[in-house]
PDB file of C-alpha atoms and ligand atoms in Angstrom:
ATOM      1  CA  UNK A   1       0.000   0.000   0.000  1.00 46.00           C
ATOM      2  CA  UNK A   2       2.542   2.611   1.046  1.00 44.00           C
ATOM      3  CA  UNK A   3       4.661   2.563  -2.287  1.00 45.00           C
ATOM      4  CA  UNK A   4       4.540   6.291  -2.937  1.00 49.00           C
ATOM      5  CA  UNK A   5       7.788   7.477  -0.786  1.00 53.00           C
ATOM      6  CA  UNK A   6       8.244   8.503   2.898  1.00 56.00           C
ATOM      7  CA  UNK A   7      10.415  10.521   5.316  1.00 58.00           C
ATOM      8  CA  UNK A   8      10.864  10.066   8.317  1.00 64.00           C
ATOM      9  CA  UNK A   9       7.479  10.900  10.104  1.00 77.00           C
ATOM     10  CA  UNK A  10       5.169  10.380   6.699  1.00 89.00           C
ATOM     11  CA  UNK A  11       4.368   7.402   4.886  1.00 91.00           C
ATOM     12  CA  UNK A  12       2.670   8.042   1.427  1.00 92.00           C
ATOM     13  CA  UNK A  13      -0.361   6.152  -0.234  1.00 93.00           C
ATOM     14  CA  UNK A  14      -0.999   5.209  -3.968  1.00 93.00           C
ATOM     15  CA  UNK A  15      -4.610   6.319  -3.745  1.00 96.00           C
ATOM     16  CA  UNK A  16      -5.730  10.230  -4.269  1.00 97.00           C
ATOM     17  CA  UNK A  17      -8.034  10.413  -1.724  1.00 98.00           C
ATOM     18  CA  UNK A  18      -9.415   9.283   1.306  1.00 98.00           C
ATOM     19  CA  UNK A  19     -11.346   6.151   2.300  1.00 98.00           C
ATOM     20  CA  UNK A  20     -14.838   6.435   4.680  1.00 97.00           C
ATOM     21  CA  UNK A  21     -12.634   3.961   7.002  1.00 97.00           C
ATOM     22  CA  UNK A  22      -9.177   6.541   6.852  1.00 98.00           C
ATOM     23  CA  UNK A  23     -11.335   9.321   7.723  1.00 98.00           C
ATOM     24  CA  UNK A  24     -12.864   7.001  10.359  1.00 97.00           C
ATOM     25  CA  UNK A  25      -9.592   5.900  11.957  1.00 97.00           C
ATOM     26  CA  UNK A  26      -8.507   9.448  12.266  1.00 97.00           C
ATOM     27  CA  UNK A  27     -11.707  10.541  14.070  1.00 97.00           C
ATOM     28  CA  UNK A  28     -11.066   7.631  16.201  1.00 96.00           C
ATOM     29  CA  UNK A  29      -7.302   8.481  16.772  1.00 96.00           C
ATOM     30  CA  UNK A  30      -8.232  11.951  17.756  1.00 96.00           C
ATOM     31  CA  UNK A  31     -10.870  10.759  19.998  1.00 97.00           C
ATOM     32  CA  UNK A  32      -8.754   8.429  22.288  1.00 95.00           C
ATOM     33  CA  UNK A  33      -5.783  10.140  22.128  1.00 94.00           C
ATOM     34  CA  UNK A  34      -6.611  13.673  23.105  1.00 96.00           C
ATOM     35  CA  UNK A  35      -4.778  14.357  26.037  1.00 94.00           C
ATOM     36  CA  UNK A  36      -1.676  13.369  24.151  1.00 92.00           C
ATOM     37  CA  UNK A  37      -2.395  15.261  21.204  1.00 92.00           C
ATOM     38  CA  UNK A  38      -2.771  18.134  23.143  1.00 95.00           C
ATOM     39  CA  UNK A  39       0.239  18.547  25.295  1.00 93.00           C
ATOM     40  CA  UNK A  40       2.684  17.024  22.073  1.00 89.00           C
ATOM     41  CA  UNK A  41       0.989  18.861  19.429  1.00 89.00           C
ATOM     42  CA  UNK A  42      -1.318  21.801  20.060  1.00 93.00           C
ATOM     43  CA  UNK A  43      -0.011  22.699  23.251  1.00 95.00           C
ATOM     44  CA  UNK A  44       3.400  22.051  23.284  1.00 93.00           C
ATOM     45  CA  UNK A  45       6.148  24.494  23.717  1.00 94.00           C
ATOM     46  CA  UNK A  46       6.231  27.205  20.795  1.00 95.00           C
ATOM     47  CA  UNK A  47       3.301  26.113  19.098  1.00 95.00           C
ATOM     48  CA  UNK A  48       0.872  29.139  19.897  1.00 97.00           C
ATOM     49  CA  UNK A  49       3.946  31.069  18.823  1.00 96.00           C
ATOM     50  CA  UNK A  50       4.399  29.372  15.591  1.00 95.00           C
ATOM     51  CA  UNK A  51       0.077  29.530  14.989  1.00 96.00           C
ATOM     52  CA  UNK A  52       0.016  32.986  15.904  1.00 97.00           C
ATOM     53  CA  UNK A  53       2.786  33.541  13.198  1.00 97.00           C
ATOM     54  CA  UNK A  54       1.533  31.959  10.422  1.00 97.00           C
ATOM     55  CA  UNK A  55      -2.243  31.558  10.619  1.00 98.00           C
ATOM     56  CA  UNK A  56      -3.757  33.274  13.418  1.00 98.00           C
ATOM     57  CA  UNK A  57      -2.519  36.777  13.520  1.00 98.00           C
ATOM     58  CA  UNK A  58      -2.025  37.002  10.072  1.00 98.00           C
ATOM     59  CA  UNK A  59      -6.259  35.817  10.031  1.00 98.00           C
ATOM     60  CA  UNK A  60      -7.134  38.288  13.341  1.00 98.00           C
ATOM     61  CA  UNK A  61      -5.099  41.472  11.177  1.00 98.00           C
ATOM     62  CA  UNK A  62      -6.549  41.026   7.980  1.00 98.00           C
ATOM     63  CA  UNK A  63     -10.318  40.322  10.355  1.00 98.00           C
ATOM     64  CA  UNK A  64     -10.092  44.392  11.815  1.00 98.00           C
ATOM     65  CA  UNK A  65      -8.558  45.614   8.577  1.00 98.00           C
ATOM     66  CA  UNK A  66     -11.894  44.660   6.791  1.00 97.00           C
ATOM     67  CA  UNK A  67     -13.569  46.459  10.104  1.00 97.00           C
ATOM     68  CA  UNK A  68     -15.446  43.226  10.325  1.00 97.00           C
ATOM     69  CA  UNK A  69     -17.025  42.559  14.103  1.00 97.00           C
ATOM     70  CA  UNK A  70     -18.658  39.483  15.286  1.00 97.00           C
ATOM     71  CA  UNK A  71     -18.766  36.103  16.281  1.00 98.00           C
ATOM     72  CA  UNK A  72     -15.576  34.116  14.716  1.00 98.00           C
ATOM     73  CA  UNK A  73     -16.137  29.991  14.213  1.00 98.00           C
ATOM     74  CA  UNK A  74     -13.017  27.759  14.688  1.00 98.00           C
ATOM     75  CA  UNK A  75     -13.738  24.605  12.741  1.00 98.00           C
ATOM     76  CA  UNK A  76     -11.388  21.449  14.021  1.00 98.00           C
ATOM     77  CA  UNK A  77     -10.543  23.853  17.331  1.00 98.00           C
ATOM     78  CA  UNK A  78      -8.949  20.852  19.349  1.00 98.00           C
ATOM     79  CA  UNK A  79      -8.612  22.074  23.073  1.00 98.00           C
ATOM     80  CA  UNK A  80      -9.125  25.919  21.879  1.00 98.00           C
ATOM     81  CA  UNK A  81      -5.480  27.158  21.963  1.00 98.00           C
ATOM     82  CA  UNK A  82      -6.056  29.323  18.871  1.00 98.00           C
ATOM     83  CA  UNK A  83      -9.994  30.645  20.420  1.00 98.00           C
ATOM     84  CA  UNK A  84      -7.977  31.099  23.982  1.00 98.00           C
ATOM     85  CA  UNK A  85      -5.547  33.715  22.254  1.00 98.00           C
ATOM     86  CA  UNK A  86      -8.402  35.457  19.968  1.00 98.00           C
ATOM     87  CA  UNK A  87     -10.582  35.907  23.370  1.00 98.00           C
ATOM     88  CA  UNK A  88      -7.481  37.446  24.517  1.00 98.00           C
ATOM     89  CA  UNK A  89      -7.453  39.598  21.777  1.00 98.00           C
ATOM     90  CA  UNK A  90     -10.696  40.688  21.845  1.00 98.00           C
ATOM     91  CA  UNK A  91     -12.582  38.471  20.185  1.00 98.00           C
ATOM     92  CA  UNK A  92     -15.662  36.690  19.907  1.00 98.00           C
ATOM     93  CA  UNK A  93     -15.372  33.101  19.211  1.00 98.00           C
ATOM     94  CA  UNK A  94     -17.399  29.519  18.969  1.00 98.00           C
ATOM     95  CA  UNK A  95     -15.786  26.345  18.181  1.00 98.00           C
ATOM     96  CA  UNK A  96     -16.436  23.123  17.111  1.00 98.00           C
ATOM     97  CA  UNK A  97     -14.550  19.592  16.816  1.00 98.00           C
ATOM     98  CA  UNK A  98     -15.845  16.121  15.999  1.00 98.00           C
ATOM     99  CA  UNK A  99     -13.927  14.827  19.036  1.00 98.00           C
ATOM    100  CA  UNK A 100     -15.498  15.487  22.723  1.00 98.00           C
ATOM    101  CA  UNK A 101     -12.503  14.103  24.490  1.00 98.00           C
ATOM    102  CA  UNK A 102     -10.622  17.644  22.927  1.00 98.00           C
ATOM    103  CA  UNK A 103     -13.548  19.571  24.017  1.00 98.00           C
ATOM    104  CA  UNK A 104     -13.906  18.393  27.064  1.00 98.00           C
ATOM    105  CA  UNK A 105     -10.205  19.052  27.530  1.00 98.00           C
ATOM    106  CA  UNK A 106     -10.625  23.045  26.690  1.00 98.00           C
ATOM    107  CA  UNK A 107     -13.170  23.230  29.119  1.00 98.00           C
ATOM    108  CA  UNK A 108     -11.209  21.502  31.688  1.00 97.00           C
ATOM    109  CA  UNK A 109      -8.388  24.134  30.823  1.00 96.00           C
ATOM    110  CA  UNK A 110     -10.893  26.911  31.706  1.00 96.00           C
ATOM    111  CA  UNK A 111     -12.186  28.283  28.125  1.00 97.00           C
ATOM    112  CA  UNK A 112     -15.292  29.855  28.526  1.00 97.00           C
ATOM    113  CA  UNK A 113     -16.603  30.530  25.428  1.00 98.00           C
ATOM    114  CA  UNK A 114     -18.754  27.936  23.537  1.00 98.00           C
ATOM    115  CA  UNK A 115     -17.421  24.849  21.861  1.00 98.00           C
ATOM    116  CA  UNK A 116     -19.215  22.168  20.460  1.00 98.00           C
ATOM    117  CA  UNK A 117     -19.040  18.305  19.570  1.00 98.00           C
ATOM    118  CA  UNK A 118     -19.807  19.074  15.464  1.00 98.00           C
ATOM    119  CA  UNK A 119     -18.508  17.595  12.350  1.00 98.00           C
ATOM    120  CA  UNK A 120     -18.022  20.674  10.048  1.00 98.00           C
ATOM    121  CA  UNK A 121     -19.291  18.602   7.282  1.00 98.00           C
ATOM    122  CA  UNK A 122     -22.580  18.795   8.689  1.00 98.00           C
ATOM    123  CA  UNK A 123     -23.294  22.053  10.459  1.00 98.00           C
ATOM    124  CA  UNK A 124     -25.750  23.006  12.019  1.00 95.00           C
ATOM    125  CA  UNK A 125     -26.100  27.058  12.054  1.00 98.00           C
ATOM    126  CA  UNK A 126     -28.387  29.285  10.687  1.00 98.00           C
ATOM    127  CA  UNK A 127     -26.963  31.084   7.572  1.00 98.00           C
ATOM    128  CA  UNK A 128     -25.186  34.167   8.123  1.00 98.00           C
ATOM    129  CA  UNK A 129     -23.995  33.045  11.674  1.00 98.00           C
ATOM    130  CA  UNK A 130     -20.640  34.247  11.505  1.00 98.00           C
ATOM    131  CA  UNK A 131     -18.049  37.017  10.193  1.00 98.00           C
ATOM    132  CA  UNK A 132     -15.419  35.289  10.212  1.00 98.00           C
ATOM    133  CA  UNK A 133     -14.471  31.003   9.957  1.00 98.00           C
ATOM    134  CA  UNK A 134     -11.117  29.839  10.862  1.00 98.00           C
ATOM    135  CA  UNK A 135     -10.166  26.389   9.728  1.00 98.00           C
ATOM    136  CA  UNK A 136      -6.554  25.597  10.504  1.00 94.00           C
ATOM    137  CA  UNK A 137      -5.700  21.745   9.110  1.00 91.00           C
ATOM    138  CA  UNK A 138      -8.869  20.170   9.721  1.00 97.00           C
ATOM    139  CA  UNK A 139      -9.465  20.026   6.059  1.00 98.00           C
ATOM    140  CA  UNK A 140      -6.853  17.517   5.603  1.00 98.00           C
ATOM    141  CA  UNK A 141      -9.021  15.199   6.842  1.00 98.00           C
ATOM    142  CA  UNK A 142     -12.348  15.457   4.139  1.00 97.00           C
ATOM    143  CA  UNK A 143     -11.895  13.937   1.045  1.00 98.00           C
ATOM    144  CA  UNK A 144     -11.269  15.698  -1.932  1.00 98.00           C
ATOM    145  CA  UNK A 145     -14.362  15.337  -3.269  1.00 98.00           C
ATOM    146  CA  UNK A 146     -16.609  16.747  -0.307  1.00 98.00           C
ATOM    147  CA  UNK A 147     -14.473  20.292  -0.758  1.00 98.00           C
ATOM    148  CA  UNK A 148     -16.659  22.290  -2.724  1.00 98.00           C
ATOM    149  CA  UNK A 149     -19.910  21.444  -0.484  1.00 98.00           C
ATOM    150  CA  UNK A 150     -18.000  21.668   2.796  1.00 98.00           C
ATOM    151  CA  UNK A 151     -16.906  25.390   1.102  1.00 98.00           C
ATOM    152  CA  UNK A 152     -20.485  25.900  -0.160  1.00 98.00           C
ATOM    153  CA  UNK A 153     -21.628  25.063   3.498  1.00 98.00           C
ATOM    154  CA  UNK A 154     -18.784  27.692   5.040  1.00 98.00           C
ATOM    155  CA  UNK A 155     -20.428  30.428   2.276  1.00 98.00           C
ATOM    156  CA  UNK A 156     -23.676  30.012   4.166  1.00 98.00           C
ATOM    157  CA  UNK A 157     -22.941  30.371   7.956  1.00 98.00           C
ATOM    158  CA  UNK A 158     -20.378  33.198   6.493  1.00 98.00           C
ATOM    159  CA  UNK A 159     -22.144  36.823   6.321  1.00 98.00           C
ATOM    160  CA  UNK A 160     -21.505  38.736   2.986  1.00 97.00           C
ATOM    161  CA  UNK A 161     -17.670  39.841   3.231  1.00 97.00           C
ATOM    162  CA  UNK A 162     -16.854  37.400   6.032  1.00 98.00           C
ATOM    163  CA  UNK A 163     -13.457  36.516   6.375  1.00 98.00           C
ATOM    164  CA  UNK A 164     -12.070  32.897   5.876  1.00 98.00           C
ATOM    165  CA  UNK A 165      -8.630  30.977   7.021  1.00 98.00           C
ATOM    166  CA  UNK A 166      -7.784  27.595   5.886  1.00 98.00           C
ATOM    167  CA  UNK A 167      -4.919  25.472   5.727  1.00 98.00           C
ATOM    168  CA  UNK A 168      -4.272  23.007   3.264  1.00 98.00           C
ATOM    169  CA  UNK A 169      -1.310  20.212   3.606  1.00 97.00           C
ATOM    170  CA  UNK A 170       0.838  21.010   0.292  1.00 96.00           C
ATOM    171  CA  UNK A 171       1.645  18.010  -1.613  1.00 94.00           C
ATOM    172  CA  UNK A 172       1.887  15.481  -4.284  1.00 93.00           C
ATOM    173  CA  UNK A 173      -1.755  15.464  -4.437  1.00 96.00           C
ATOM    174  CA  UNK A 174      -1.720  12.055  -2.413  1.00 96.00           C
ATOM    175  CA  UNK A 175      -3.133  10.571   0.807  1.00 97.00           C
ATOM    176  CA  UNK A 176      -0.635  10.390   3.496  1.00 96.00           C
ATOM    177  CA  UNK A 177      -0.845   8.605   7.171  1.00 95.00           C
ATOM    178  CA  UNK A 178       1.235   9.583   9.930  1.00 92.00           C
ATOM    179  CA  UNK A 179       2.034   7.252  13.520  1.00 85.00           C
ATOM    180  CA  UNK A 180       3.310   9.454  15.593  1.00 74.00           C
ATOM    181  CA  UNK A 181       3.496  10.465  19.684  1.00 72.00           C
ATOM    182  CA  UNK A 182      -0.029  10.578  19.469  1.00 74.00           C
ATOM    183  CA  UNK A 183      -0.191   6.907  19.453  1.00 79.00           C
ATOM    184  CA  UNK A 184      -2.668   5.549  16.300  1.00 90.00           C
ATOM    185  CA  UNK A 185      -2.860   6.524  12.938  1.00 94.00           C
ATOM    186  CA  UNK A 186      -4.068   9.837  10.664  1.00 95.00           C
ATOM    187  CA  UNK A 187      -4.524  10.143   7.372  1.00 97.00           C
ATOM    188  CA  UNK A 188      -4.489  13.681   5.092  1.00 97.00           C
ATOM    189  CA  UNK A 189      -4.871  14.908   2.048  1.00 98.00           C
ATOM    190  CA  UNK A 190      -2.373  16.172   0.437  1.00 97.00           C
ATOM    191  CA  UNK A 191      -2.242  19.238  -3.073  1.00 97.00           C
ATOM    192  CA  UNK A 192      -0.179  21.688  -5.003  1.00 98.00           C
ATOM    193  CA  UNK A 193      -1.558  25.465  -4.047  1.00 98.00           C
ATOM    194  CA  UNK A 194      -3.060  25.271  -7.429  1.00 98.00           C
ATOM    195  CA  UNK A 195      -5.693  22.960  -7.094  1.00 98.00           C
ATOM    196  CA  UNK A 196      -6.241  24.642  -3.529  1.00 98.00           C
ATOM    197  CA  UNK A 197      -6.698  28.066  -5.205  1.00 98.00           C
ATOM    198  CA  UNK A 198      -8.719  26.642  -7.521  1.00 98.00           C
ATOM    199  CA  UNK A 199     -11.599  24.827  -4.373  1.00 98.00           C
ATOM    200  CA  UNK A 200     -11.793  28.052  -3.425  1.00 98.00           C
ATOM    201  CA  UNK A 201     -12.101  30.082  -6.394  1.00 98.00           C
ATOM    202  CA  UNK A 202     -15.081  28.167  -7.807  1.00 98.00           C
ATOM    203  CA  UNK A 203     -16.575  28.423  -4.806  1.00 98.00           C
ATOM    204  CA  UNK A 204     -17.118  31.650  -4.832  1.00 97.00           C
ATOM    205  CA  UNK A 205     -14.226  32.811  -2.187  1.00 98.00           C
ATOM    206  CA  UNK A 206     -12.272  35.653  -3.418  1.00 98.00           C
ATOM    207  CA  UNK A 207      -8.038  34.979  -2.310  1.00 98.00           C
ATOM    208  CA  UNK A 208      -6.891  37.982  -0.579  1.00 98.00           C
ATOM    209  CA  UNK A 209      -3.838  36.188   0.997  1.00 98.00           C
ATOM    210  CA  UNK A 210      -1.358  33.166   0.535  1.00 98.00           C
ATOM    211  CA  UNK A 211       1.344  31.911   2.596  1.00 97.00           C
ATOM    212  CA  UNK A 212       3.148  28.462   3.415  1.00 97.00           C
ATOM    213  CA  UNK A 213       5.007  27.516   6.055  1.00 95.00           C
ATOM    214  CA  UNK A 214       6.150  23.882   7.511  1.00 91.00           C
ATOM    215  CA  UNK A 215       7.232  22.241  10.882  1.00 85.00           C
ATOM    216  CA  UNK A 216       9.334  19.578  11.601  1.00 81.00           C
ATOM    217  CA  UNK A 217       9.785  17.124   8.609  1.00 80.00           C
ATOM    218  CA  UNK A 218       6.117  16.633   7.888  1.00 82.00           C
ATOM    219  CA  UNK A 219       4.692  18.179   4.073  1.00 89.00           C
ATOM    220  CA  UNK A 220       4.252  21.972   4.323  1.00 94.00           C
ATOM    221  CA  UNK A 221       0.834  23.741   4.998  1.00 96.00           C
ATOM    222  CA  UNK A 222      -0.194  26.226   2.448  1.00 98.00           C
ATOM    223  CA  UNK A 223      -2.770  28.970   4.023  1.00 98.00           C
ATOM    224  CA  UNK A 224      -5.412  30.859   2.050  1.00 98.00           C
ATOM    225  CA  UNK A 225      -7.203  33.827   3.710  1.00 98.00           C
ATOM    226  CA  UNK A 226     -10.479  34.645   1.268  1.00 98.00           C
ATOM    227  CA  UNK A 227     -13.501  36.818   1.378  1.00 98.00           C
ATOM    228  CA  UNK A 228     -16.924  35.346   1.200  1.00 98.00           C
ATOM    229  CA  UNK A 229     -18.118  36.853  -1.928  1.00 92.00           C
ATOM    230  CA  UNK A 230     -22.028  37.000  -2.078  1.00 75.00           C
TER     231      UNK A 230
HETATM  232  C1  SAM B 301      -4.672  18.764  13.171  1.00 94.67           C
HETATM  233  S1  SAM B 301      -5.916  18.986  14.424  1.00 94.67           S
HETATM  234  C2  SAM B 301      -5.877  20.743  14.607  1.00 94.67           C
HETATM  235  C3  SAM B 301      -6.305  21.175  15.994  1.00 94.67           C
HETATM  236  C4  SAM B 301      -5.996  22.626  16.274  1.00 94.67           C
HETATM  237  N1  SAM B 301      -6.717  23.485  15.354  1.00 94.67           N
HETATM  238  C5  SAM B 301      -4.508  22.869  16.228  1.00 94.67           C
HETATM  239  O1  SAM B 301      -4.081  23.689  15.403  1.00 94.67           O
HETATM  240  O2  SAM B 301      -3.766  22.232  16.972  1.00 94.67           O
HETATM  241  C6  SAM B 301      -7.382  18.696  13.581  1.00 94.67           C
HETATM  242  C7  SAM B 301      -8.619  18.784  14.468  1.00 94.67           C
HETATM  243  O3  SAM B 301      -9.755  18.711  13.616  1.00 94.67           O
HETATM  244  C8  SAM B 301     -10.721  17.845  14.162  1.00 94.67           C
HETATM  245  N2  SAM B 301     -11.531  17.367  13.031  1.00 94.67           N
HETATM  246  C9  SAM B 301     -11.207  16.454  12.087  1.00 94.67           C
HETATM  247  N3  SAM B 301     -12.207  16.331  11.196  1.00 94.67           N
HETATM  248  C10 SAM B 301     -13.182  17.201  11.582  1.00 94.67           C
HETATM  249  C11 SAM B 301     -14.470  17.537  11.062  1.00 94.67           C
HETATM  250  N4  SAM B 301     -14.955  16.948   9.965  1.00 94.67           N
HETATM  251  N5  SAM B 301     -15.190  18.477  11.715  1.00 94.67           N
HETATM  252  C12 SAM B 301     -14.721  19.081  12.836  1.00 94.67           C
HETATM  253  N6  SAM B 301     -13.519  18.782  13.377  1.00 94.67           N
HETATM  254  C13 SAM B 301     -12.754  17.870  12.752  1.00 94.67           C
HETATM  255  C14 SAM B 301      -9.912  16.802  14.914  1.00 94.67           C
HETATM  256  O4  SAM B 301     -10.676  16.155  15.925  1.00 94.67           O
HETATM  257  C15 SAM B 301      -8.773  17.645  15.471  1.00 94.67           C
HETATM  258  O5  SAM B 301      -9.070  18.173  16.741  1.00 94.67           O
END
């Protein structure tokens, strides 16, 4: 199965996109190994610094400059590090994850403001529920071929002129699985900026800014910040 290539932390697939049981496995690696996840991953040493760098700050800047105001939705939150330092920036945010165990841990950690066991695939908020959507990696983990809805679905609980983040994983266009300090197994998605540019294009997003950036020796992360053109 894994005849694509690998380094040292990724092992590459031969298929394009992801299988109902990858997606499954992932949910279920999330789920059980939260706590871990949390203080290797989101909460270890530097990383606020590094997602204040590259996607949050960056998202928060470009969120006054279009004087937007409002509620701000982090899709795939995890414990809430990234809603923890927009409340202390001012903001107003709501988050949602499809694993409780990371919920559960935010809440335990003290964060206040709502978060919710949802998959983003199937949300459920009235259109026009937010100004701004920030989706940092979570992505990764749809297939391919549920983009454009998911991206439809982000248009609608967007206002006119709401503001969205999202991070791809840059790549060969495959699927790849990591086993890591987590303990079990996830699988991404993987594309050049391209075909990323080009989801959110046709859905009706309007790029205002592109970056990459990459940790450690896993495939880069390519972010898009894009207004919701109505
Ligand atoms: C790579 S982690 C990112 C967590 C956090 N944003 C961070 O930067 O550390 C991806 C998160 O997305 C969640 N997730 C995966 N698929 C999801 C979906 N369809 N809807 C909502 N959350 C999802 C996972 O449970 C996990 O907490």
């Amino acid at each position: 199965m894994y005849k694509i290539g690998s380094t040292k932390e990724v092992l590459y697939t031969e298929q394009k996109d992801l299988t109902e049981e990858q997606i499954i496995v992932t949910r279920q690696t999330y789920e059980r190994n939260a706590d871990r996840y949390v203080l290797n991953y989101e909460r270890r040493d530097g990383a606020l610094d590094e997602a204040r760098l590259f996607t949050l700050d960056p998202f928060l800047r470009e969120f006054e400059k279009q004087g937007l105001e409002g509620k701000i939705l982090f899709t795939g939150c995890g414990s809430g590090r990234d809603m923890e330092e927009a409340v202390k920036q001012g903001f107003s945010v709501v988050g949602i994850d499809t694993s409780l165990h990371m919920i559960n841990i935010g809440k335990i950690m003290g964060i206040k403001s709502p978060m919710m066991e949802m998959d983003m695939e199937r949300m459920d908020f009235p259109e026009n529920s937010f100004r701004g959507i920030f989706c940092e990696t979570a992505i990764a983990h749809i297939r391919k071929k549920d983009i454009p809805s998911l991206l439809a679905s982000f248009r609608r609980v967007l206002t006119p002129d709401g503001l969205l983040l999202v991070t791809f994983r840059k790549g060969n266009g495959f699927v790849y699985m990591t086993e890591d300090k987590v303990g079990g197994r996830r699988y991404y998605t993987s594309m050049s900026r391209k075909r990323a540019d080009k989801y959110l294009l046709e859905s009706g997003f309007e790029i205002i800014g592109k970056s990459s950036h990459k940790v450690g020796s896993r495939p880069p992360y390519y972010n898009l910040i894009a207004i919701n053109k109505k």
